[in-house]
Amino acid sequence: MEDRVLVVGGGTIGLATGFELVRQGTPVTLFERNDAGRGTSWQAAGMLAPDAEIGFEELSLYGLNRESLRRWPDFARRVEAASGMDVDYRDEGTLIVADDRDSAEALRRLFEFQEEQGLDVDWLTGEEAREIEPFLAPRLTAAIFCPSDHQVDNRRFLEATRTAFEAEGGTLHEQTPVEVVQPDPDAPAVVTADGERVEGGQVLVAAGVWSRDLDGLTPEAQPPVRPVKGQMLQLRRKTPFDLQHVVRGPDAYLAPKSDGRIVMGATSEEMGFDTTVTAGGLYDLLEGGWEVVPGIYDLPVDETWAGLRPASRDHAPLLGRTGAPGVCMATGHYRHGILLTPVTAEEMARLLRTGETSTWLEPFSPRRFSGTQSSNVSP
Ligand code: FAD
Ligand code: GLY
């Protein structure tokens, strides 16, 4: 039986899983309809922030996020070694700040929840927070410091992972949309837009928010993902202004990169596949950012954009076998796809190579929504 894995989609998930597979000796052909790495993954902020982004109702997702962060440093080193490129991995931590009485109360509730869950977090006065990050607004009264949260330059990481994938022997077809997936237990195939049929041993659908558009899958096997729009803007650091930590205010976050970019986000909008950048979106971000770090006022704006988060119904990813023979899926990473890259890539590579699933994948089976089978165990 052919052991080649056909990957549909060259975002952080497809590239990193492809890299992990070829590194371990499994041949991979990856199909990307545009340029690899320029989908939602390019639009992200690169925060690796399970502690700051913990959700009150999302403890099983928190466990997966945390595990992925634990794996990030080694994964980044492997990608850097294989590509010869630096991904700007940073570990200064996140400061979550409050700018009025309501947000201070919300911050206190979050802190109590984080402490109940045993997270490594500190409550700071405004003065203590400004000792760590002097450009925070003088009127801020409280902050939570999450020292275990990290960040990466997701754009550098994507370029490095793409290079690493090819350096390890992966085959990358860009400008090659896949239109149809043809399930089969022994020889599943994909059909590209120009009509070429390519057969492999298994297919991995990693087409992000576009994963449900592929023909050939039954409605039960199609992933229930929807786009959640996030508008972003990028400032350029200029002395004397400085920022070292990721700062999250009630209405905006700021993620400083080592090359001087400060990525600010993000709106959260249910607008279908619309990616228009609006005056209102930018206004909200700039106001939200300025309220917590007023020194951004004089910085040049050098880019604006909007990306589409792939959200499932329960906001957790879909990882593992689908109901379609020979077809696996890794999508629906919503707000955490960069963070979840190592655990997704490593566990999906294991499933594709050995047929063995793991306790990490079990709760996130794509079949949990179809009612056909809830686990990732072999049919
Ligand atoms: P993508 O990067 O979209 O990759 C899918 C690829 O598939 C695309 O390149 C696309 O062109 C290709 N494709 C689609 N259809 C086909 C087809 N038919 N044939 C061939 N190729 C196809 N996550 C974090 O962890 N930290 C953050 O700080 C963060 N910030 C974010 C900020 C914003 C504004 C947004 C929008 C998202 C953010 N995210 C963040 C979430 C993260 O970006 C996503 O979860 C992640 O990028 C999803 O990766 P992916 O590989 O599944 O999708
Ligand atoms: N995780 C940040 C965002 O989705 O905007």
PDB file of C-alpha atoms in Angstrom, residues 36-318:
ATOM      1  CA  ALA A  36       1.912  28.385   1.242  1.00  0.00           C
ATOM      2  CA  GLY A  37       1.637  30.138   4.596  1.00  0.00           C
ATOM      3  CA  ARG A  38      -0.381  33.133   3.407  1.00  0.00           C
ATOM      4  CA  GLY A  39      -3.831  32.098   4.705  1.00  0.00           C
ATOM      5  CA  THR A  40      -5.182  32.738   8.210  1.00  0.00           C
ATOM      6  CA  SER A  41      -1.869  31.712   9.772  1.00  0.00           C
ATOM      7  CA  TRP A  42      -0.165  34.726   8.169  1.00  0.00           C
ATOM      8  CA  GLN A  43      -2.864  37.036   9.599  1.00  0.00           C
ATOM      9  CA  ALA A  44      -2.386  35.915  13.229  1.00  0.00           C
ATOM     10  CA  ALA A  45      -0.605  37.678  16.082  1.00  0.00           C
ATOM     11  CA  GLY A  46       1.606  34.729  17.045  1.00  0.00           C
ATOM     12  CA  MET A  47       0.621  34.688  20.719  1.00  0.00           C
ATOM     13  CA  LEU A  48       1.212  31.357  22.458  1.00  0.00           C
ATOM     14  CA  ALA A  49      -0.962  32.282  25.387  1.00  0.00           C
ATOM     15  CA  PRO A  50      -2.970  29.476  27.005  1.00  0.00           C
ATOM     16  CA  ASP A  51      -2.999  31.210  30.404  1.00  0.00           C
ATOM     17  CA  ALA A  52      -4.163  34.630  29.218  1.00  0.00           C
ATOM     18  CA  GLU A  53      -6.715  33.099  26.824  1.00  0.00           C
ATOM     19  CA  ILE A  54      -8.156  30.451  29.190  1.00  0.00           C
ATOM     20  CA  GLY A  55     -11.937  30.183  28.764  1.00  0.00           C
ATOM     21  CA  PHE A  56     -14.273  29.594  31.718  1.00  0.00           C
ATOM     22  CA  GLU A  57     -16.069  26.811  29.797  1.00  0.00           C
ATOM     23  CA  GLU A  58     -13.077  25.403  27.898  1.00  0.00           C
ATOM     24  CA  LEU A  59     -10.961  23.385  30.305  1.00  0.00           C
ATOM     25  CA  SER A  60     -10.309  20.437  28.001  1.00  0.00           C
ATOM     26  CA  LEU A  61      -9.139  22.861  25.312  1.00  0.00           C
ATOM     27  CA  TYR A  62      -6.942  24.567  27.928  1.00  0.00           C
ATOM     28  CA  GLY A  63      -5.246  21.202  28.581  1.00  0.00           C
ATOM     29  CA  LEU A  64      -4.468  20.806  24.879  1.00  0.00           C
ATOM     30  CA  ASN A  65      -3.274  24.423  24.588  1.00  0.00           C
ATOM     31  CA  ARG A  66      -0.989  24.001  27.573  1.00  0.00           C
ATOM     32  CA  GLU A  67       0.457  20.744  26.236  1.00  0.00           C
ATOM     33  CA  SER A  68       1.141  22.391  22.898  1.00  0.00           C
ATOM     34  CA  LEU A  69       2.950  25.293  24.568  1.00  0.00           C
ATOM     35  CA  ARG A  70       5.091  22.753  26.448  1.00  0.00           C
ATOM     36  CA  ARG A  71       6.120  21.281  23.075  1.00  0.00           C
ATOM     37  CA  TRP A  72       6.723  24.641  21.345  1.00  0.00           C
ATOM     38  CA  PRO A  73      10.394  25.276  22.242  1.00  0.00           C
ATOM     39  CA  ASP A  74      11.540  21.877  20.919  1.00  0.00           C
ATOM     40  CA  PHE A  75       9.336  22.151  17.859  1.00  0.00           C
ATOM     41  CA  ALA A  76      10.690  25.630  17.073  1.00  0.00           C
ATOM     42  CA  ARG A  77      14.260  24.363  17.472  1.00  0.00           C
ATOM     43  CA  ARG A  78      13.602  21.496  15.041  1.00  0.00           C
ATOM     44  CA  VAL A  79      12.119  23.858  12.458  1.00  0.00           C
ATOM     45  CA  GLU A  80      15.009  26.293  12.938  1.00  0.00           C
ATOM     46  CA  ALA A  81      17.585  23.527  12.581  1.00  0.00           C
ATOM     47  CA  ALA A  82      16.002  22.115   9.413  1.00  0.00           C
ATOM     48  CA  SER A  83      15.455  25.528   7.799  1.00  0.00           C
ATOM     49  CA  GLY A  84      18.451  27.497   9.049  1.00  0.00           C
ATOM     50  CA  MET A  85      15.988  30.301   9.922  1.00  0.00           C
ATOM     51  CA  ASP A  86      15.163  32.061  13.196  1.00  0.00           C
ATOM     52  CA  VAL A  87      11.460  32.141  14.200  1.00  0.00           C
ATOM     53  CA  ASP A  88      11.735  34.843  16.927  1.00  0.00           C
ATOM     54  CA  TYR A  89      10.472  32.705  19.804  1.00  0.00           C
ATOM     55  CA  ARG A  90       9.952  34.953  22.855  1.00  0.00           C
ATOM     56  CA  ASP A  91       9.118  34.101  26.460  1.00  0.00           C
ATOM     57  CA  GLU A  92       8.555  37.421  28.269  1.00  0.00           C
ATOM     58  CA  GLY A  93       4.937  36.579  29.169  1.00  0.00           C
ATOM     59  CA  THR A  94       1.598  38.377  28.900  1.00  0.00           C
ATOM     60  CA  LEU A  95       0.288  41.330  30.904  1.00  0.00           C
ATOM     61  CA  ILE A  96      -3.519  41.522  31.025  1.00  0.00           C
ATOM     62  CA  VAL A  97      -4.542  44.996  32.141  1.00  0.00           C
ATOM     63  CA  ALA A  98      -7.708  46.739  33.279  1.00  0.00           C
ATOM     64  CA  ASP A  99      -8.498  50.359  32.448  1.00  0.00           C
ATOM     65  CA  ASP A 100     -11.689  51.047  34.455  1.00  0.00           C
ATOM     66  CA  ARG A 101     -13.772  49.683  37.341  1.00  0.00           C
ATOM     67  CA  ASP A 102     -15.750  47.209  35.237  1.00  0.00           C
ATOM     68  CA  SER A 103     -12.707  45.780  33.536  1.00  0.00           C
ATOM     69  CA  ALA A 104     -10.876  45.593  36.879  1.00  0.00           C
ATOM     70  CA  GLU A 105     -13.747  43.482  38.244  1.00  0.00           C
ATOM     71  CA  ALA A 106     -13.644  41.219  35.196  1.00  0.00           C
ATOM     72  CA  LEU A 107      -9.877  40.955  35.628  1.00  0.00           C
ATOM     73  CA  ARG A 108     -10.287  39.943  39.279  1.00  0.00           C
ATOM     74  CA  ARG A 109     -12.795  37.199  38.300  1.00  0.00           C
ATOM     75  CA  LEU A 110     -10.390  35.910  35.654  1.00  0.00           C
ATOM     76  CA  PHE A 111      -7.515  35.912  38.148  1.00  0.00           C
ATOM     77  CA  GLU A 112      -9.560  33.952  40.712  1.00  0.00           C
ATOM     78  CA  PHE A 113     -10.470  31.399  38.031  1.00  0.00           C
ATOM     79  CA  GLN A 114      -6.851  31.115  36.880  1.00  0.00           C
ATOM     80  CA  GLU A 115      -5.741  30.561  40.493  1.00  0.00           C
ATOM     81  CA  GLU A 116      -8.443  27.909  41.050  1.00  0.00           C
ATOM     82  CA  GLN A 117      -7.053  26.071  38.022  1.00  0.00           C
ATOM     83  CA  GLY A 118      -3.525  26.267  39.451  1.00  0.00           C
ATOM     84  CA  LEU A 119      -2.087  28.571  36.769  1.00  0.00           C
ATOM     85  CA  ASP A 120       1.202  30.366  37.261  1.00  0.00           C
ATOM     86  CA  VAL A 121      -0.158  33.955  37.442  1.00  0.00           C
ATOM     87  CA  ASP A 122       0.501  37.052  39.576  1.00  0.00           C
ATOM     88  CA  TRP A 123      -1.793  39.913  40.524  1.00  0.00           C
ATOM     89  CA  LEU A 124      -0.014  43.269  40.117  1.00  0.00           C
ATOM     90  CA  THR A 125      -0.893  46.835  41.033  1.00  0.00           C
ATOM     91  CA  GLY A 126      -0.684  49.363  38.214  1.00  0.00           C
ATOM     92  CA  GLU A 127       2.647  50.564  39.603  1.00  0.00           C
ATOM     93  CA  GLU A 128       4.089  47.043  39.658  1.00  0.00           C
ATOM     94  CA  ALA A 129       2.891  46.454  36.099  1.00  0.00           C
ATOM     95  CA  ARG A 130       4.600  49.680  34.935  1.00  0.00           C
ATOM     96  CA  GLU A 131       7.855  48.529  36.514  1.00  0.00           C
ATOM     97  CA  ILE A 132       7.738  45.577  34.113  1.00  0.00           C
ATOM     98  CA  GLU A 133       6.383  47.555  31.146  1.00  0.00           C
ATOM     99  CA  PRO A 134       7.003  51.324  31.581  1.00  0.00           C
ATOM    100  CA  PHE A 135       4.853  52.429  28.609  1.00  0.00           C
ATOM    101  CA  LEU A 136       1.607  51.156  30.178  1.00  0.00           C
ATOM    102  CA  ALA A 137      -0.923  53.955  30.809  1.00  0.00           C
ATOM    103  CA  PRO A 138      -0.389  55.747  34.151  1.00  0.00           C
ATOM    104  CA  ARG A 139      -4.097  55.370  35.000  1.00  0.00           C
ATOM    105  CA  LEU A 140      -4.098  51.539  34.869  1.00  0.00           C
ATOM    106  CA  THR A 141      -4.760  50.217  38.360  1.00  0.00           C
ATOM    107  CA  ALA A 142      -4.337  46.454  38.075  1.00  0.00           C
ATOM    108  CA  ALA A 143      -2.862  43.715  35.913  1.00  0.00           C
ATOM    109  CA  ILE A 144      -2.451  39.960  35.755  1.00  0.00           C
ATOM    110  CA  PHE A 145       1.025  38.799  34.788  1.00  0.00           C
ATOM    111  CA  CYS A 146       1.114  35.428  32.989  1.00  0.00           C
ATOM    112  CA  PRO A 147       4.861  34.668  32.877  1.00  0.00           C
ATOM    113  CA  SER A 148       4.400  31.247  31.251  1.00  0.00           C
ATOM    114  CA  ASP A 149       2.775  32.594  28.064  1.00  0.00           C
ATOM    115  CA  HIS A 150       5.095  32.915  25.072  1.00  0.00           C
ATOM    116  CA  GLN A 151       4.930  34.226  21.506  1.00  0.00           C
ATOM    117  CA  VAL A 152       6.494  33.624  18.104  1.00  0.00           C
ATOM    118  CA  ASP A 153       6.761  35.611  14.892  1.00  0.00           C
ATOM    119  CA  ASN A 154       4.166  33.541  13.034  1.00  0.00           C
ATOM    120  CA  ARG A 155       5.238  34.919   9.633  1.00  0.00           C
ATOM    121  CA  ARG A 156       8.846  33.898  10.176  1.00  0.00           C
ATOM    122  CA  PHE A 157       7.676  30.565  11.545  1.00  0.00           C
ATOM    123  CA  LEU A 158       5.615  29.893   8.421  1.00  0.00           C
ATOM    124  CA  GLU A 159       8.494  30.687   6.092  1.00  0.00           C
ATOM    125  CA  ALA A 160      10.821  28.535   8.161  1.00  0.00           C
ATOM    126  CA  THR A 161       8.370  25.610   8.309  1.00  0.00           C
ATOM    127  CA  ARG A 162       7.807  25.731   4.580  1.00  0.00           C
ATOM    128  CA  THR A 163      11.602  25.696   4.018  1.00  0.00           C
ATOM    129  CA  ALA A 164      12.039  22.895   6.570  1.00  0.00           C
ATOM    130  CA  PHE A 165       9.286  20.822   4.922  1.00  0.00           C
ATOM    131  CA  GLU A 166      10.976  21.023   1.524  1.00  0.00           C
ATOM    132  CA  ALA A 167      14.474  20.563   2.997  1.00  0.00           C
ATOM    133  CA  GLU A 168      13.340  17.263   4.551  1.00  0.00           C
ATOM    134  CA  GLY A 169      12.062  16.062   1.162  1.00  0.00           C
ATOM    135  CA  GLY A 170       8.391  17.146   1.186  1.00  0.00           C
ATOM    136  CA  THR A 171       6.781  17.925  -2.193  1.00  0.00           C
ATOM    137  CA  LEU A 172       4.960  21.258  -2.298  1.00  0.00           C
ATOM    138  CA  HIS A 173       2.546  22.173  -5.102  1.00  0.00           C
ATOM    139  CA  GLU A 174       1.543  25.835  -4.789  1.00  0.00           C
ATOM    140  CA  GLN A 175      -1.117  27.571  -6.905  1.00  0.00           C
ATOM    141  CA  THR A 176      -2.776  24.143  -6.968  1.00  0.00           C
ATOM    142  CA  PRO A 177      -6.306  24.105  -5.552  1.00  0.00           C
ATOM    143  CA  VAL A 178      -7.798  20.753  -4.670  1.00  0.00           C
ATOM    144  CA  GLU A 179     -11.427  20.522  -5.726  1.00  0.00           C
ATOM    145  CA  VAL A 180     -12.384  16.977  -4.779  1.00  0.00           C
ATOM    146  CA  VAL A 181     -11.353  14.478  -2.145  1.00  0.00           C
ATOM    147  CA  GLN A 182     -12.087  10.855  -3.065  1.00  0.00           C
ATOM    148  CA  PRO A 183     -12.276   8.678   0.065  1.00  0.00           C
ATOM    149  CA  ASP A 184     -11.095   5.069  -0.152  1.00  0.00           C
ATOM    150  CA  PRO A 185      -9.760   2.775   2.590  1.00  0.00           C
ATOM    151  CA  ASP A 186      -6.638   1.782   0.566  1.00  0.00           C
ATOM    152  CA  ALA A 187      -6.086   4.449  -2.062  1.00  0.00           C
ATOM    153  CA  PRO A 188      -7.838   7.746  -1.334  1.00  0.00           C
ATOM    154  CA  ALA A 189      -7.164  10.499  -3.858  1.00  0.00           C
ATOM    155  CA  VAL A 190      -7.477  14.215  -4.505  1.00  0.00           C
ATOM    156  CA  VAL A 191      -8.468  15.871  -7.767  1.00  0.00           C
ATOM    157  CA  THR A 192      -6.964  19.282  -8.469  1.00  0.00           C
ATOM    158  CA  ALA A 193      -8.708  22.179 -10.226  1.00  0.00           C
ATOM    159  CA  ASP A 194      -6.933  21.350 -13.483  1.00  0.00           C
ATOM    160  CA  GLY A 195      -8.319  17.807 -13.354  1.00  0.00           C
ATOM    161  CA  GLU A 196      -5.279  15.869 -12.211  1.00  0.00           C
ATOM    162  CA  ARG A 197      -6.112  12.894  -9.973  1.00  0.00           C
ATOM    163  CA  VAL A 198      -3.429  12.020  -7.401  1.00  0.00           C
ATOM    164  CA  GLU A 199      -3.674   8.860  -5.335  1.00  0.00           C
ATOM    165  CA  GLY A 200      -2.040   8.378  -1.949  1.00  0.00           C
ATOM    166  CA  GLY A 201      -2.140   6.190   1.130  1.00  0.00           C
ATOM    167  CA  GLN A 202      -4.084   8.762   3.182  1.00  0.00           C
ATOM    168  CA  VAL A 203      -5.436  12.283   2.790  1.00  0.00           C
ATOM    169  CA  LEU A 204      -5.159  14.990   5.446  1.00  0.00           C
ATOM    170  CA  VAL A 205      -7.558  17.920   5.080  1.00  0.00           C
ATOM    171  CA  ALA A 206      -5.887  20.992   6.637  1.00  0.00           C
ATOM    172  CA  ALA A 207      -7.539  23.721   4.607  1.00  0.00           C
ATOM    173  CA  GLY A 208      -8.453  25.914   7.596  1.00  0.00           C
ATOM    174  CA  VAL A 209     -11.701  27.805   7.299  1.00  0.00           C
ATOM    175  CA  TRP A 210     -12.123  26.559   3.710  1.00  0.00           C
ATOM    176  CA  SER A 211     -12.048  22.860   4.725  1.00  0.00           C
ATOM    177  CA  ARG A 212     -15.782  22.377   4.300  1.00  0.00           C
ATOM    178  CA  ASP A 213     -15.737  23.607   0.686  1.00  0.00           C
ATOM    179  CA  LEU A 214     -14.087  20.456  -0.670  1.00  0.00           C
ATOM    180  CA  ASP A 215     -16.314  18.228  -2.813  1.00  0.00           C
ATOM    181  CA  GLY A 216     -16.440  14.475  -2.331  1.00  0.00           C
ATOM    182  CA  LEU A 217     -17.079  14.308   1.414  1.00  0.00           C
ATOM    183  CA  THR A 218     -20.515  13.336   2.713  1.00  0.00           C
ATOM    184  CA  PRO A 219     -22.264  16.018   4.786  1.00  0.00           C
ATOM    185  CA  GLU A 220     -21.365  14.063   7.965  1.00  0.00           C
ATOM    186  CA  ALA A 221     -17.663  14.105   7.044  1.00  0.00           C
ATOM    187  CA  GLN A 222     -17.614  17.829   6.221  1.00  0.00           C
ATOM    188  CA  PRO A 223     -16.163  19.829   9.106  1.00  0.00           C
ATOM    189  CA  PRO A 224     -18.628  22.277  10.689  1.00  0.00           C
ATOM    190  CA  VAL A 225     -16.268  25.270  10.615  1.00  0.00           C
ATOM    191  CA  ARG A 226     -17.305  28.877  10.125  1.00  0.00           C
ATOM    192  CA  PRO A 227     -15.227  32.028   9.656  1.00  0.00           C
ATOM    193  CA  VAL A 228     -14.872  34.533  12.507  1.00  0.00           C
ATOM    194  CA  LYS A 229     -13.333  37.705  11.152  1.00  0.00           C
ATOM    195  CA  GLY A 230     -10.478  39.451  12.952  1.00  0.00           C
ATOM    196  CA  GLN A 231      -9.234  42.854  11.844  1.00  0.00           C
ATOM    197  CA  MET A 232      -5.634  43.707  12.708  1.00  0.00           C
ATOM    198  CA  LEU A 233      -3.123  46.493  12.269  1.00  0.00           C
ATOM    199  CA  GLN A 234       0.608  46.746  12.515  1.00  0.00           C
ATOM    200  CA  LEU A 235       2.601  49.598  14.018  1.00  0.00           C
ATOM    201  CA  ARG A 236       6.327  50.154  13.789  1.00  0.00           C
ATOM    202  CA  ARG A 237       8.332  50.749  17.009  1.00  0.00           C
ATOM    203  CA  LYS A 238      10.162  54.079  17.092  1.00  0.00           C
ATOM    204  CA  THR A 239      12.435  55.250  19.926  1.00  0.00           C
ATOM    205  CA  PRO A 240      11.911  56.249  22.683  1.00  0.00           C
ATOM    206  CA  PHE A 241       8.792  54.035  22.624  1.00  0.00           C
ATOM    207  CA  ASP A 242       9.361  50.451  23.722  1.00  0.00           C
ATOM    208  CA  LEU A 243       7.269  47.366  24.505  1.00  0.00           C
ATOM    209  CA  GLN A 244       8.573  43.905  25.419  1.00  0.00           C
ATOM    210  CA  HIS A 245       5.557  41.913  26.689  1.00  0.00           C
ATOM    211  CA  VAL A 246       2.336  41.008  24.989  1.00  0.00           C
ATOM    212  CA  VAL A 247      -0.206  43.416  26.497  1.00  0.00           C
ATOM    213  CA  ARG A 248      -3.914  42.578  26.499  1.00  0.00           C
ATOM    214  CA  GLY A 249      -6.417  45.297  27.317  1.00  0.00           C
ATOM    215  CA  PRO A 250     -10.214  44.935  27.414  1.00  0.00           C
ATOM    216  CA  ASP A 251     -10.566  45.915  23.732  1.00  0.00           C
ATOM    217  CA  ALA A 252      -7.209  45.242  22.045  1.00  0.00           C
ATOM    218  CA  TYR A 253      -3.962  43.333  22.379  1.00  0.00           C
ATOM    219  CA  LEU A 254      -0.455  44.376  21.354  1.00  0.00           C
ATOM    220  CA  ALA A 255       2.226  41.807  20.431  1.00  0.00           C
ATOM    221  CA  PRO A 256       5.727  43.296  19.942  1.00  0.00           C
ATOM    222  CA  LYS A 257       8.049  41.423  17.566  1.00  0.00           C
ATOM    223  CA  SER A 258      11.850  41.626  17.665  1.00  0.00           C
ATOM    224  CA  ASP A 259      12.064  43.239  14.221  1.00  0.00           C
ATOM    225  CA  GLY A 260      10.198  46.332  15.490  1.00  0.00           C
ATOM    226  CA  ARG A 261       6.685  45.384  14.386  1.00  0.00           C
ATOM    227  CA  ILE A 262       3.878  45.729  16.921  1.00  0.00           C
ATOM    228  CA  VAL A 263       0.915  43.617  15.886  1.00  0.00           C
ATOM    229  CA  MET A 264      -2.388  44.892  17.262  1.00  0.00           C
ATOM    230  CA  GLY A 265      -5.685  43.029  17.242  1.00  0.00           C
ATOM    231  CA  ALA A 266      -8.268  41.993  16.968  1.00  0.00           C
ATOM    232  CA  THR A 267     -11.944  42.370  16.249  1.00  0.00           C
ATOM    233  CA  SER A 268     -14.197  39.330  16.430  1.00  0.00           C
ATOM    234  CA  GLU A 269     -16.973  39.495  13.868  1.00  0.00           C
ATOM    235  CA  GLU A 270     -19.477  37.046  12.371  1.00  0.00           C
ATOM    236  CA  MET A 271     -19.348  38.356   8.792  1.00  0.00           C
ATOM    237  CA  GLY A 272     -19.018  35.191   6.719  1.00  0.00           C
ATOM    238  CA  PHE A 273     -16.035  35.280   4.351  1.00  0.00           C
ATOM    239  CA  ASP A 274     -15.861  39.082   4.222  1.00  0.00           C
ATOM    240  CA  THR A 275     -12.318  40.384   4.840  1.00  0.00           C
ATOM    241  CA  THR A 276     -12.928  44.122   4.419  1.00  0.00           C
ATOM    242  CA  VAL A 277     -10.878  46.313   6.744  1.00  0.00           C
ATOM    243  CA  THR A 278     -13.266  48.957   8.078  1.00  0.00           C
ATOM    244  CA  ALA A 279     -12.799  52.402   9.611  1.00  0.00           C
ATOM    245  CA  GLY A 280     -14.860  51.270  12.609  1.00  0.00           C
ATOM    246  CA  GLY A 281     -12.730  48.169  13.137  1.00  0.00           C
ATOM    247  CA  LEU A 282      -9.478  50.123  13.045  1.00  0.00           C
ATOM    248  CA  TYR A 283     -10.937  52.881  15.233  1.00  0.00           C
ATOM    249  CA  ASP A 284     -11.922  50.354  17.917  1.00  0.00           C
ATOM    250  CA  LEU A 285      -8.482  48.722  17.859  1.00  0.00           C
ATOM    251  CA  LEU A 286      -6.589  52.017  17.959  1.00  0.00           C
ATOM    252  CA  GLU A 287      -8.738  53.371  20.777  1.00  0.00           C
ATOM    253  CA  GLY A 288      -8.486  50.093  22.712  1.00  0.00           C
ATOM    254  CA  GLY A 289      -4.701  49.992  22.256  1.00  0.00           C
ATOM    255  CA  TRP A 290      -4.206  53.685  23.039  1.00  0.00           C
ATOM    256  CA  GLU A 291      -6.172  53.405  26.298  1.00  0.00           C
ATOM    257  CA  VAL A 292      -3.726  50.861  27.697  1.00  0.00           C
ATOM    258  CA  VAL A 293      -0.491  51.957  25.938  1.00  0.00           C
ATOM    259  CA  PRO A 294      -0.945  55.643  25.027  1.00  0.00           C
ATOM    260  CA  GLY A 295       2.585  55.902  23.591  1.00  0.00           C
ATOM    261  CA  ILE A 296       1.407  54.155  20.413  1.00  0.00           C
ATOM    262  CA  TYR A 297      -0.150  57.494  19.365  1.00  0.00           C
ATOM    263  CA  ASP A 298       2.956  58.651  17.479  1.00  0.00           C
ATOM    264  CA  LEU A 299       3.923  55.329  15.892  1.00  0.00           C
ATOM    265  CA  PRO A 300       3.662  54.772  12.149  1.00  0.00           C
ATOM    266  CA  VAL A 301       0.972  52.365  10.934  1.00  0.00           C
ATOM    267  CA  ASP A 302       2.477  50.120   8.306  1.00  0.00           C
ATOM    268  CA  GLU A 303      -0.137  47.467   7.556  1.00  0.00           C
ATOM    269  CA  THR A 304      -3.785  46.617   8.127  1.00  0.00           C
ATOM    270  CA  TRP A 305      -5.583  43.363   7.326  1.00  0.00           C
ATOM    271  CA  ALA A 306      -8.381  41.010   8.272  1.00  0.00           C
ATOM    272  CA  GLY A 307      -8.177  37.246   8.747  1.00  0.00           C
ATOM    273  CA  LEU A 308     -10.744  34.480   9.183  1.00  0.00           C
ATOM    274  CA  ARG A 309     -10.511  32.239  12.244  1.00  0.00           C
ATOM    275  CA  PRO A 310     -11.743  28.697  11.528  1.00  0.00           C
ATOM    276  CA  ALA A 311     -14.270  28.140  14.336  1.00  0.00           C
ATOM    277  CA  SER A 312     -16.072  24.882  15.068  1.00  0.00           C
ATOM    278  CA  ARG A 313     -19.360  24.752  16.986  1.00  0.00           C
ATOM    279  CA  ASP A 314     -17.637  24.221  20.330  1.00  0.00           C
ATOM    280  CA  HIS A 315     -14.600  26.349  19.418  1.00  0.00           C
ATOM    281  CA  ALA A 316     -12.265  23.360  19.782  1.00  0.00           C
ATOM    282  CA  PRO A 317     -10.296  21.855  16.880  1.00  0.00           C
ATOM    283  CA  LEU A 318     -11.284  18.828  14.784  1.00  0.00           C
TER     284      LEU A 318
END
